Short mmCIF file of C-alpha atoms and ligand atoms in Angstrom, two decimals:
data_model
loop_
_atom_site.label_atom_id
_atom_site.label_comp_id
_atom_site.label_asym_id
_atom_site.label_seq_id
_atom_site.Cartn_x
_atom_site.Cartn_y
_atom_site.Cartn_z
CA MET A 303 -0.03 0.03 0.05
CA GLY A 304 2.60 2.53 -1.09
CA TYR A 305 -0.08 4.60 -2.92
CA SER A 306 0.76 7.79 -1.05
CA ASP A 307 -0.77 11.18 -1.81
CA LYS A 308 2.39 12.01 -3.65
CA VAL A 309 2.04 9.09 -6.06
CA ARG A 310 -1.67 9.82 -6.50
CA GLY A 311 -0.77 13.39 -7.24
CA VAL A 312 1.60 12.34 -9.97
CA TYR A 313 -1.14 10.49 -11.79
CA GLN A 314 -3.79 13.15 -11.14
CA GLU A 315 -1.49 15.75 -12.67
CA THR A 316 -0.70 13.64 -15.70
CA LEU A 317 -4.44 12.84 -16.29
CA LYS A 318 -5.18 16.57 -15.98
CA LYS A 319 -2.63 17.35 -18.64
CA ILE A 320 -4.20 14.75 -20.97
CA GLU A 321 -7.53 16.39 -20.35
CA ASP A 322 -6.23 19.95 -20.88
CA ALA A 323 -4.68 18.91 -24.14
CA GLY A 324 -8.15 17.77 -25.24
CA LEU A 325 -6.98 14.15 -25.55
CA PHE A 326 -8.94 12.58 -22.77
CA LYS A 327 -10.89 9.49 -23.94
CA THR A 328 -14.21 8.44 -22.62
CA GLU A 329 -16.12 5.30 -23.48
CA ARG A 330 -19.72 5.41 -24.80
CA THR A 331 -21.74 2.68 -23.32
CA ILE A 332 -23.79 0.60 -25.78
CA PHE A 333 -26.83 -1.33 -24.62
CA SER A 334 -27.31 -3.54 -27.62
CA SER A 335 -25.34 -6.01 -29.67
CA GLN A 336 -23.14 -4.71 -32.48
CA ALA A 337 -25.27 -3.84 -35.48
CA ALA A 338 -26.10 -1.17 -38.00
CA GLU A 339 -28.36 0.40 -35.38
CA ILE A 340 -27.21 0.46 -31.79
CA GLU A 341 -28.54 1.90 -28.52
CA VAL A 342 -25.99 4.30 -26.97
CA GLU A 343 -25.79 6.38 -23.81
CA PHE A 344 -23.69 9.55 -24.26
CA PRO A 345 -22.72 11.36 -22.32
CA VAL A 346 -22.92 9.29 -19.16
CA GLY A 347 -26.41 9.65 -17.72
CA ALA A 348 -27.96 10.95 -20.93
CA PRO A 349 -31.06 9.17 -22.17
CA ARG A 350 -30.27 6.12 -24.33
CA LYS A 351 -30.52 6.88 -27.99
CA ARG A 352 -30.92 4.63 -31.03
CA VAL A 353 -28.34 5.60 -33.63
CA ILE A 354 -27.00 4.37 -36.92
CA ASN A 355 -23.51 3.11 -36.43
CA MET A 356 -21.01 4.47 -38.88
CA CYS A 357 -17.78 3.72 -36.98
CA ALA A 358 -17.61 -0.06 -36.36
CA ASN A 359 -15.08 -2.37 -37.96
CA ASN A 360 -18.06 -4.74 -38.51
CA TYR A 361 -17.40 -4.56 -42.30
CA LEU A 362 -19.24 -7.74 -43.15
CA GLY A 363 -22.00 -7.33 -40.57
CA LEU A 364 -21.12 -10.72 -38.99
CA SER A 365 -20.57 -9.52 -35.37
CA SER A 366 -24.05 -10.48 -34.40
CA HIS A 367 -25.08 -12.66 -37.35
CA PRO A 368 -27.35 -15.48 -36.22
CA ASP A 369 -25.26 -18.12 -37.99
CA VAL A 370 -22.13 -17.01 -36.20
CA VAL A 371 -23.88 -16.82 -32.87
CA GLN A 372 -25.26 -20.32 -33.37
CA ALA A 373 -21.90 -21.70 -34.33
CA ALA A 374 -20.36 -20.06 -31.25
CA HIS A 375 -23.08 -21.63 -29.12
CA LYS A 376 -22.39 -25.02 -30.50
CA GLY A 377 -18.71 -24.61 -29.95
CA LEU A 378 -19.38 -23.67 -26.39
CA ASP A 379 -21.33 -26.96 -25.89
CA THR A 380 -18.78 -29.14 -27.58
CA HIS A 381 -15.45 -27.62 -26.53
CA GLY A 382 -16.29 -25.75 -23.34
CA TYR A 383 -15.86 -22.18 -22.27
CA GLY A 384 -12.13 -21.74 -21.56
CA MET A 385 -8.90 -23.70 -21.78
CA SER A 386 -6.97 -22.21 -18.88
CA SER A 387 -3.71 -22.67 -20.66
CA VAL A 388 -1.37 -21.26 -23.25
CA ARG A 389 -1.32 -23.07 -26.62
CA PHE A 390 1.73 -25.29 -26.14
CA ILE A 391 0.92 -26.73 -22.67
CA CYS A 392 -2.71 -27.80 -22.83
CA GLY A 393 -4.43 -25.08 -24.82
CA THR A 394 -4.50 -26.57 -28.31
CA GLN A 395 -7.77 -28.26 -29.30
CA ASP A 396 -8.67 -29.80 -32.69
CA ILE A 397 -10.55 -26.61 -33.64
CA HIS A 398 -7.49 -24.44 -33.03
CA LYS A 399 -5.53 -26.56 -35.53
CA GLU A 400 -8.47 -26.61 -37.95
CA LEU A 401 -8.80 -22.80 -37.79
CA GLU A 402 -5.02 -22.48 -38.51
CA LYS A 403 -5.50 -24.73 -41.56
CA LYS A 404 -8.58 -22.95 -42.76
CA ILE A 405 -6.89 -19.50 -42.55
CA THR A 406 -3.94 -20.83 -44.49
CA GLU A 407 -6.34 -21.90 -47.20
CA PHE A 408 -8.31 -18.79 -47.14
CA LEU A 409 -5.31 -16.39 -47.36
CA GLY A 410 -3.42 -18.71 -49.70
CA THR A 411 -0.25 -18.97 -47.64
CA GLU A 412 1.89 -21.83 -46.46
CA ASP A 413 1.07 -21.93 -42.66
CA THR A 414 -0.63 -19.97 -39.89
CA ILE A 415 -0.27 -19.55 -36.14
CA LEU A 416 -3.06 -18.03 -33.96
CA PHE A 417 -2.33 -15.18 -31.48
CA PRO A 418 -4.63 -13.85 -28.79
CA SER A 419 -4.98 -10.71 -30.92
CA CYS A 420 -3.48 -9.04 -33.94
CA MET A 421 -1.85 -6.56 -31.57
CA ASP A 422 -0.10 -9.59 -30.06
CA ALA A 423 0.79 -11.00 -33.50
CA ASN A 424 2.38 -7.70 -34.52
CA ALA A 425 4.03 -7.29 -31.14
CA GLY A 426 5.60 -10.81 -31.24
CA VAL A 427 6.61 -11.52 -34.83
CA PHE A 428 9.53 -9.25 -35.45
CA GLU A 429 11.31 -10.12 -32.30
CA ALA A 430 10.74 -13.87 -33.00
CA ILE A 431 12.29 -13.81 -36.56
CA LEU A 432 14.89 -11.05 -36.76
CA THR A 433 18.28 -10.29 -35.14
CA GLU A 434 20.82 -7.45 -35.07
CA GLU A 435 21.88 -8.48 -38.48
CA ASP A 436 18.53 -7.61 -40.02
CA VAL A 437 16.53 -4.46 -40.94
CA MET A 438 12.88 -3.55 -40.76
CA ILE A 439 11.71 -0.82 -43.24
CA SER A 440 8.20 0.33 -42.45
CA ASP A 441 5.63 2.72 -44.13
CA ARG A 442 5.34 5.78 -41.91
CA LEU A 443 1.63 5.26 -41.35
CA VAL A 444 1.58 1.66 -40.14
CA HIS A 445 -0.58 0.75 -37.18
CA ALA A 446 0.58 1.47 -33.61
CA SER A 447 0.73 -2.32 -32.81
CA ILE A 448 3.32 -2.70 -35.56
CA ILE A 449 5.37 0.14 -34.22
CA ASP A 450 5.40 -1.58 -30.89
CA GLY A 451 6.45 -4.87 -32.44
CA ILE A 452 9.31 -3.09 -34.32
CA ARG A 453 10.44 -1.51 -31.12
CA LEU A 454 10.66 -4.93 -29.43
CA SER A 455 12.91 -6.35 -32.11
CA PRO A 456 16.76 -6.06 -32.01
CA ALA A 457 16.88 -5.56 -35.78
CA MET A 458 17.76 -2.17 -37.26
CA ARG A 459 14.79 -0.07 -38.35
CA ASP A 460 13.95 2.64 -40.75
CA THR A 461 10.81 4.15 -42.28
CA PHE A 462 9.72 5.33 -45.77
CA LYS A 463 7.24 7.95 -46.80
CA HIS A 464 3.65 6.81 -46.91
CA GLN A 465 3.15 4.75 -50.01
CA ASN A 466 6.23 6.33 -51.74
CA MET A 467 7.91 3.59 -53.75
CA GLU A 468 10.88 5.63 -54.77
CA HIS A 469 11.78 6.32 -51.16
CA LEU A 470 11.25 2.60 -50.28
CA GLU A 471 13.62 1.68 -53.03
CA GLN A 472 16.18 4.18 -51.82
CA LYS A 473 15.98 2.50 -48.36
CA LEU A 474 16.31 -0.97 -49.84
CA GLN A 475 19.47 0.09 -51.63
CA GLU A 476 20.87 1.67 -48.42
CA PHE A 477 20.41 -1.57 -46.56
CA GLU A 478 21.30 -3.89 -49.40
CA ASN A 479 23.95 -5.65 -47.26
CA LYS A 480 21.76 -6.66 -44.32
CA ARG A 481 21.09 -10.39 -43.79
CA ILE A 482 17.28 -10.09 -43.91
CA LYS A 483 15.29 -7.10 -44.98
CA VAL A 484 11.59 -6.88 -44.17
CA VAL A 485 9.32 -4.29 -45.75
CA ILE A 486 6.41 -3.57 -43.51
CA THR A 487 2.98 -2.10 -44.43
CA ASP A 488 -0.70 -2.13 -43.71
CA GLY A 489 -2.81 -3.61 -46.47
CA VAL A 490 -5.67 -1.09 -45.94
CA PHE A 491 -4.54 1.95 -43.86
CA SER A 492 -7.17 2.40 -41.21
CA MET A 493 -7.21 6.21 -40.95
CA ASP A 494 -7.20 7.09 -44.70
CA GLY A 495 -8.82 3.95 -46.21
CA ASP A 496 -6.14 3.69 -48.91
CA THR A 497 -4.68 0.37 -50.00
CA ALA A 498 -0.90 -0.46 -50.14
CA ARG A 499 0.19 -1.01 -53.75
CA LEU A 500 1.29 -4.60 -53.12
CA ASP A 501 2.04 -5.37 -56.68
CA GLU A 502 4.77 -2.71 -56.83
CA MET A 503 5.94 -3.71 -53.36
CA VAL A 504 6.28 -7.33 -54.34
CA ALA A 505 8.28 -6.25 -57.40
CA LEU A 506 10.66 -4.26 -55.28
CA CYS A 507 11.03 -6.88 -52.64
CA GLU A 508 11.87 -9.44 -55.31
CA LYS A 509 14.43 -7.08 -56.85
CA TYR A 510 16.24 -6.48 -53.54
CA ASP A 511 15.64 -9.85 -51.92
CA ALA A 512 13.47 -8.46 -49.14
CA LEU A 513 10.48 -10.02 -47.20
CA LEU A 514 7.14 -8.36 -47.42
CA PHE A 515 4.99 -8.02 -44.31
CA VAL A 516 1.31 -6.91 -44.65
CA ASP A 517 -1.09 -6.35 -41.81
CA ASP A 518 -4.42 -7.06 -43.43
CA SER A 519 -6.68 -6.40 -40.45
CA HIS A 520 -8.81 -3.93 -42.38
CA SER A 521 -9.00 -6.12 -45.48
CA SER A 522 -9.29 -9.77 -44.64
CA GLY A 523 -12.74 -11.00 -45.63
CA PHE A 524 -13.70 -8.33 -48.09
CA ILE A 525 -10.89 -6.71 -50.14
CA GLY A 526 -10.31 -8.55 -53.38
CA LYS A 527 -12.84 -10.33 -55.60
CA THR A 528 -13.31 -13.14 -53.16
CA GLY A 529 -12.41 -11.16 -50.04
CA ARG A 530 -8.97 -12.80 -49.37
CA GLY A 531 -7.42 -9.45 -48.78
CA THR A 532 -5.17 -6.73 -50.30
CA HIS A 533 -2.94 -9.37 -51.88
CA GLU A 534 -5.89 -10.70 -53.86
CA LYS A 535 -6.79 -7.17 -55.06
CA TYR A 536 -3.31 -6.68 -56.42
CA GLY A 537 -2.91 -10.14 -57.90
CA VAL A 538 0.00 -11.19 -55.57
CA MET A 539 -1.52 -14.04 -53.62
CA GLY A 540 1.15 -16.47 -52.54
CA LYS A 541 3.79 -13.72 -52.71
CA ILE A 542 3.34 -12.10 -49.41
CA ASP A 543 5.88 -13.59 -46.90
CA ILE A 544 4.05 -12.53 -43.71
CA ILE A 545 0.43 -11.55 -43.36
CA THR A 546 -0.99 -10.61 -39.95
CA THR A 547 -4.70 -10.14 -39.50
CA THR A 548 -7.46 -9.92 -36.81
CA PHE A 549 -10.73 -11.76 -36.17
CA GLY A 550 -11.78 -8.66 -34.23
CA LYS A 551 -13.09 -6.78 -37.22
CA ALA A 552 -14.71 -8.28 -40.44
CA LEU A 553 -14.22 -11.94 -39.43
CA GLY A 554 -16.83 -11.99 -36.68
CA GLY A 555 -15.50 -9.13 -34.60
CA ALA A 556 -14.87 -11.06 -31.36
CA SER A 557 -11.06 -11.22 -30.85
CA GLY A 558 -7.99 -13.09 -31.89
CA GLY A 559 -5.47 -12.75 -34.66
CA CYS A 560 -2.74 -14.58 -36.50
CA VAL A 561 0.50 -14.67 -38.42
CA SER A 562 0.13 -16.42 -41.75
CA GLY A 563 2.83 -16.87 -44.31
CA ARG A 564 6.06 -18.74 -44.95
CA ARG A 565 6.25 -22.08 -43.17
CA GLU A 566 9.56 -21.46 -41.41
CA ILE A 567 8.55 -17.99 -40.31
CA VAL A 568 5.35 -19.35 -38.77
CA GLU A 569 7.39 -22.12 -37.09
CA MET A 570 9.78 -19.53 -35.66
CA CYS A 571 6.75 -17.71 -34.11
CA ARG A 572 5.64 -21.03 -32.55
CA GLN A 573 9.08 -21.38 -31.01
CA LYS A 574 9.80 -17.84 -30.03
CA ALA A 575 6.92 -15.41 -30.15
CA ARG A 576 6.33 -14.24 -26.69
CA PRO A 577 2.60 -13.27 -26.83
CA TYR A 578 1.91 -16.77 -28.36
CA LEU A 579 4.07 -18.54 -25.60
CA PHE A 580 2.98 -16.53 -22.64
CA SER A 581 -0.67 -15.57 -23.16
CA ASN A 582 -3.74 -17.73 -23.04
CA THR A 583 -5.19 -19.54 -26.07
CA ILE A 584 -8.16 -18.11 -28.00
CA ALA A 585 -11.41 -19.29 -26.35
CA PRO A 586 -13.09 -22.27 -28.12
CA VAL A 587 -16.28 -20.28 -28.44
CA VAL A 588 -14.46 -17.61 -30.52
CA VAL A 589 -12.63 -20.20 -32.59
CA SER A 590 -15.92 -21.85 -33.40
CA GLY A 591 -17.37 -18.49 -34.51
CA VAL A 592 -14.45 -17.68 -36.84
CA LEU A 593 -14.60 -21.13 -38.38
CA ASN A 594 -18.16 -20.42 -39.30
CA VAL A 595 -17.29 -17.13 -40.77
CA LEU A 596 -14.54 -18.54 -42.99
CA GLU A 597 -16.88 -21.29 -44.16
CA THR A 598 -19.59 -18.76 -45.16
CA LEU A 599 -17.06 -16.48 -46.88
CA SER A 600 -15.48 -19.33 -48.74
CA LYS A 601 -18.87 -20.41 -50.10
CA SER A 602 -20.23 -17.05 -51.25
CA THR A 603 -19.00 -13.49 -51.91
CA GLU A 604 -22.52 -12.11 -51.28
CA ARG A 605 -21.56 -10.17 -48.10
CA ARG A 606 -18.35 -8.58 -49.46
CA ASP A 607 -20.26 -7.72 -52.64
CA LYS A 608 -22.99 -5.98 -50.61
CA LEU A 609 -20.30 -4.13 -48.71
CA GLU A 610 -18.78 -2.94 -51.95
CA THR A 611 -22.09 -1.74 -53.24
CA ASN A 612 -22.87 -0.01 -50.00
CA SER A 613 -19.42 1.65 -49.93
CA ASP A 614 -19.71 2.91 -53.46
CA TYR A 615 -23.16 4.23 -52.80
CA TRP A 616 -22.04 6.01 -49.67
CA ARG A 617 -18.90 7.51 -51.30
CA LYS A 618 -20.91 8.75 -54.29
CA GLY A 619 -23.62 10.29 -52.05
CA LEU A 620 -21.03 12.16 -50.02
CA LEU A 621 -19.21 13.32 -53.16
CA ASP A 622 -22.38 14.46 -54.93
CA ALA A 623 -23.39 16.39 -51.76
CA GLY A 624 -20.06 18.33 -51.97
CA PHE A 625 -17.94 16.86 -49.17
CA VAL A 626 -14.20 16.52 -49.49
CA LEU A 627 -13.26 12.89 -49.19
CA GLN A 628 -9.96 11.03 -48.87
CA PRO A 629 -9.58 9.19 -52.14
CA GLY A 630 -9.86 5.41 -52.08
CA ASP A 631 -12.12 2.39 -52.78
CA THR A 632 -12.50 0.70 -49.40
CA PRO A 633 -15.29 0.84 -46.87
CA ILE A 634 -13.24 3.34 -44.81
CA ILE A 635 -14.35 6.69 -46.10
CA PRO A 636 -12.97 9.77 -44.24
CA VAL A 637 -14.86 13.00 -44.62
CA MET A 638 -12.25 15.68 -44.40
CA LEU A 639 -12.91 18.68 -42.24
CA PHE A 640 -9.24 19.73 -41.49
CA ASN A 641 -9.98 21.65 -38.25
CA ALA A 642 -10.06 19.64 -34.98
CA LYS A 643 -12.75 21.58 -33.37
CA LEU A 644 -14.96 21.45 -36.50
CA ALA A 645 -14.60 17.67 -36.53
CA GLN A 646 -15.59 17.39 -32.94
CA ASN A 647 -18.64 19.69 -33.39
CA PHE A 648 -19.67 17.90 -36.58
CA SER A 649 -19.55 14.57 -34.86
CA ARG A 650 -21.68 15.88 -31.90
CA ASP A 651 -24.33 17.34 -34.27
CA LEU A 652 -24.43 14.11 -36.27
CA TYR A 653 -25.21 12.31 -33.01
CA GLU A 654 -28.02 14.69 -32.37
CA GLU A 655 -29.42 13.56 -35.71
CA GLY A 656 -29.09 9.94 -34.78
CA ILE A 657 -25.81 9.24 -36.58
CA TYR A 658 -22.84 7.82 -34.63
CA ALA A 659 -19.56 8.74 -36.41
CA ILE A 660 -16.41 9.79 -34.72
CA GLY A 661 -14.04 12.74 -35.29
CA PHE A 662 -10.37 12.04 -35.54
CA PHE A 663 -7.71 14.72 -35.11
CA PHE A 664 -4.00 15.24 -34.14
CA PRO A 665 -2.13 13.31 -32.82
CA VAL A 666 -4.19 10.31 -34.26
CA VAL A 667 -4.02 11.86 -37.71
CA PRO A 668 -1.55 14.58 -38.88
CA ASN A 669 -2.15 18.13 -37.80
CA GLY A 670 -4.64 19.94 -40.08
CA ALA A 671 -6.13 16.63 -41.32
CA ALA A 672 -9.02 16.26 -38.93
CA ARG A 673 -11.90 14.26 -40.21
CA ILE A 674 -14.95 12.28 -39.59
CA ARG A 675 -14.05 8.67 -40.41
CA THR A 676 -16.98 6.77 -41.69
CA GLN A 677 -16.93 2.93 -41.99
CA ILE A 678 -19.49 1.07 -44.06
CA SER A 679 -20.90 -2.34 -43.29
CA ALA A 680 -22.75 -5.06 -45.11
CA ALA A 681 -25.23 -4.75 -42.20
CA HIS A 682 -26.23 -1.28 -43.45
CA GLU A 683 -29.26 -1.24 -45.69
CA ILE A 684 -29.76 1.61 -48.25
CA HIS A 685 -32.29 3.30 -45.89
CA HIS A 686 -29.58 3.55 -43.23
CA LEU A 687 -27.23 5.18 -45.68
CA ASP A 688 -29.86 7.54 -46.97
CA LYS A 689 -30.69 8.63 -43.41
CA ALA A 690 -27.05 9.04 -42.61
CA LEU A 691 -26.50 11.03 -45.80
CA ALA A 692 -29.39 13.36 -45.04
CA ALA A 693 -27.86 14.03 -41.55
CA PHE A 694 -24.40 14.69 -43.05
CA ILE A 695 -25.96 17.14 -45.55
CA LYS A 696 -27.89 18.93 -42.84
CA VAL A 697 -24.87 19.32 -40.57
CA GLY A 698 -22.62 20.19 -43.63
CA LYS A 699 -25.05 22.98 -44.50
CA LYS A 700 -25.02 24.26 -40.88
CA TYR A 701 -21.22 24.68 -41.18
CA ASN A 702 -21.34 25.86 -44.77
CA ILE A 703 -18.81 23.47 -46.06
CA LEU A 704 -20.74 21.70 -48.86
CA GLY A 705 -19.13 22.19 -52.26
CA LYS A 706 -16.20 23.93 -50.63
CA THR A 707 -12.63 22.98 -51.40
CA LYS A 708 -10.02 22.17 -48.78
CA LYS A 709 -8.70 25.68 -49.15
CA GLU A 710 -12.06 27.27 -48.58
CA ILE A 711 -12.75 25.12 -45.49
CA VAL A 712 -9.35 25.99 -44.08
CA GLU A 713 -9.93 29.63 -44.77
CA MET A 714 -13.16 29.48 -42.77
CA TYR A 715 -12.06 27.33 -39.86
CA GLY A 716 -8.26 27.25 -39.87
CA LEU A 717 -6.11 24.26 -39.53
CA MET B 1456 28.26 26.72 -39.64
CA ASN B 1457 25.48 27.92 -41.88
CA ASN B 1458 26.55 25.21 -44.15
CA MET B 1459 25.66 22.52 -41.57
CA LYS B 1460 22.28 24.11 -41.01
CA ASP B 1461 21.61 23.95 -44.72
CA ILE B 1462 22.74 20.39 -44.98
CA VAL B 1463 20.55 19.29 -42.17
CA LEU B 1464 17.57 21.29 -43.47
CA LYS B 1465 17.99 19.75 -46.88
CA TYR B 1466 18.07 16.27 -45.40
CA VAL B 1467 14.96 16.90 -43.42
CA ILE B 1468 13.10 18.20 -46.42
CA ASP B 1469 14.01 15.30 -48.64
CA GLU B 1470 13.53 12.58 -46.04
CA TYR B 1471 10.39 13.83 -44.31
CA LEU B 1472 8.30 16.08 -46.53
CA ASP B 1473 5.91 14.72 -49.03
CA ASP B 1474 5.60 18.12 -50.63
CA PRO B 1475 9.04 19.65 -51.17
CA ASP B 1476 7.50 23.08 -51.58
CA GLU B 1477 6.34 23.10 -47.98
CA GLU B 1478 7.95 26.02 -46.05
CA LEU B 1479 10.57 24.83 -43.48
CA THR B 1480 12.90 26.98 -41.53
CA TYR B 1481 15.79 26.41 -39.14
CA ASP B 1482 13.24 27.05 -36.32
CA SER B 1483 10.24 24.98 -37.61
CA PRO B 1484 9.14 22.51 -34.91
CA LEU B 1485 9.75 19.11 -36.52
CA ILE B 1486 8.73 16.64 -33.92
CA SER B 1487 6.24 18.70 -31.86
CA GLY B 1488 4.87 20.13 -35.13
CA GLY B 1489 4.12 16.71 -36.43
CA ILE B 1490 6.53 16.89 -39.36
CA VAL B 1491 8.90 14.17 -38.15
CA ASP B 1492 7.41 11.48 -35.94
CA SER B 1493 9.72 10.35 -33.16
CA PHE B 1494 9.67 6.76 -34.57
CA SER B 1495 11.03 8.02 -37.93
CA MET B 1496 13.76 10.13 -36.29
CA VAL B 1497 16.28 7.18 -36.54
CA SER B 1498 17.22 7.93 -40.18
CA LEU B 1499 18.05 11.55 -39.25
CA LYS B 1500 20.15 10.38 -36.37
CA ARG B 1501 21.97 7.88 -38.45
CA PHE B 1502 22.58 10.60 -41.14
CA LEU B 1503 24.11 12.96 -38.62
CA GLU B 1504 26.29 10.28 -37.19
CA ALA B 1505 27.54 9.21 -40.57
CA THR B 1506 28.00 12.70 -41.97
CA TYR B 1507 29.71 14.24 -38.93
CA LYS B 1508 31.47 10.99 -37.73
CA ILE B 1509 29.99 11.22 -34.24
CA SER B 1510 28.02 8.97 -32.01
CA LEU B 1511 24.85 10.40 -30.48
CA PRO B 1512 23.80 8.49 -27.38
CA ASP B 1513 20.01 7.79 -27.06
CA ASP B 1514 19.73 9.93 -23.88
CA ARG B 1515 20.84 12.87 -25.90
CA ALA B 1516 19.18 12.14 -29.22
CA THR B 1517 15.83 13.09 -27.71
CA PRO B 1518 12.74 14.39 -29.47
CA GLU B 1519 13.36 17.74 -27.72
CA ALA B 1520 16.97 17.92 -28.99
CA PHE B 1521 15.75 17.00 -32.49
CA ASP B 1522 12.90 19.44 -32.60
CA THR B 1523 14.37 22.14 -34.80
CA VAL B 1524 17.29 22.24 -37.27
CA ASN B 1525 18.90 24.85 -34.98
CA SER B 1526 18.74 22.55 -31.91
CA ILE B 1527 20.05 19.68 -33.99
CA VAL B 1528 23.04 21.69 -35.04
CA THR B 1529 23.77 22.81 -31.52
CA LEU B 1530 23.82 19.10 -30.47
CA VAL B 1531 25.97 17.99 -33.34
CA GLU B 1532 28.40 20.81 -32.74
CA GLU B 1533 28.68 19.78 -29.09
CA PHE B 1534 29.70 16.29 -30.11
CA ILE B 1535 32.09 17.46 -32.84
CA SER B 1536 33.96 19.66 -30.38
CA LYS B 1537 34.03 16.73 -27.81
CA LYS B 1538 35.74 14.67 -30.48
CA SER B 1539 38.70 17.08 -31.01
C1 LIG C 771 -4.13 -2.36 -38.70
C2 LIG C 771 -4.41 -3.00 -37.40
N1 LIG C 771 -3.57 -3.94 -36.90
C3 LIG C 771 -3.87 -4.52 -35.69
C4 LIG C 771 -4.97 -4.20 -34.96
C5 LIG C 771 -5.16 -4.87 -33.61
O1 LIG C 771 -6.02 -5.93 -33.77
P1 LIG C 771 -6.62 -6.69 -32.47
O2 LIG C 771 -7.76 -5.92 -32.02
O3 LIG C 771 -6.86 -8.09 -32.99
O4 LIG C 771 -5.48 -6.64 -31.50
C6 LIG C 771 -5.82 -3.15 -35.41
C7 LIG C 771 -6.99 -2.81 -34.56
O5 LIG C 771 -7.20 -1.74 -34.27
C8 LIG C 771 -5.49 -2.57 -36.63
O6 LIG C 771 -6.33 -1.54 -37.14
#
């Protein structure tokens, strides 16, 4: 009990600083399961409100799908609730092995290892497979969990300008003499919704004998013609050496992740990746749910097709209304407002209209690039999107930004 | 001395700016201004060490010390003078 007033004071002061900087995060409590419409209490104590959810990673609308729920129920009955063990002691059931095999097939790789989360996969993989003799070269906008993983590895590191192939090539030349070079990128970048040009990256990696690592958390299940991911979209299936992805977004949305790729790399993770070795196995109920999701997605592209149609519809609606969007062709569609305060006010007004969409601003996105990030789902029906669009237009009119260019919006509100 | 400032400024522009026409001065806040993220600072550090044949310990190569071209040059000069 060394929690003295002095220690308490240290934390209180730090928390106050976070608050004063406008960076204090609060949770919004949801009183329903995840869906296109959810019941939210915000702020704390306010009456509950039914709103259209435009900010979940529930891309395929499977988070509460009856088939997935039923499969999870069944798995609970046949395989129990928990395993109370890490994988290699007594935490590997038949279904864990089956899931690894099914993911390997789905992604078109050589082998797969499950992790408690994709954060864990990213945190563990680089330390497990690289030494001081190697180098990691990452896109400057990769996800925070990858940055943590890179920091945990003894290999040398460097970064290249976002999606800039000339800069990447320059770095590959600079590190030509390293034993192993790994180029690291997200498949779909979660803040901008742009996709990494994997065809060009594969070509560069082949030219300079480098491995290619892709985090496909925001792609697996729906990017590419049959939803296999960004590598399918760019015609380079089988050529990505390391793919990490999550089951916490499109693939059912519960939890869990994996490293999938070259056989020896996966085996190295099984031997050495610390989050795999020292954290509990994925619960059987979740494994059962993900297995069902993969089965459904392997049989039909109906859900990813609907997601694509929805995303195109939403993007076109916003563009026709005169909003400035980040260019792209994924279900992540950022509405650019540039000014942080404007993004916050816009989000609050949308909520008043029954639309739940979150504003992002510095330091989550670059200074002067504040936005409302909208995420489309196959759970959305056209009437949801029409209602959301009407609300965006109403609020957009209020702030007089419709049909305005970036320059004009910045002139009105500042950066 | 001005020369070192210009060399460092040029490196920062080439290495970190997407738009080379963006205005950057010796006093522009690089890290706190969000131009260079602290994770990407390593290449700048490596460049300084190789160009000026010095070794910058991690406890001195801080985001604060790397925040402007001016402060970077001050740091580098300190280590160059220690060398001789
Ligand atoms: C690109 C990316 N990688 C990894 C993760 C982490 O996934 P998980 O929730 O499985 O830890 C996320 C989730 O936010 C993500 O967006």
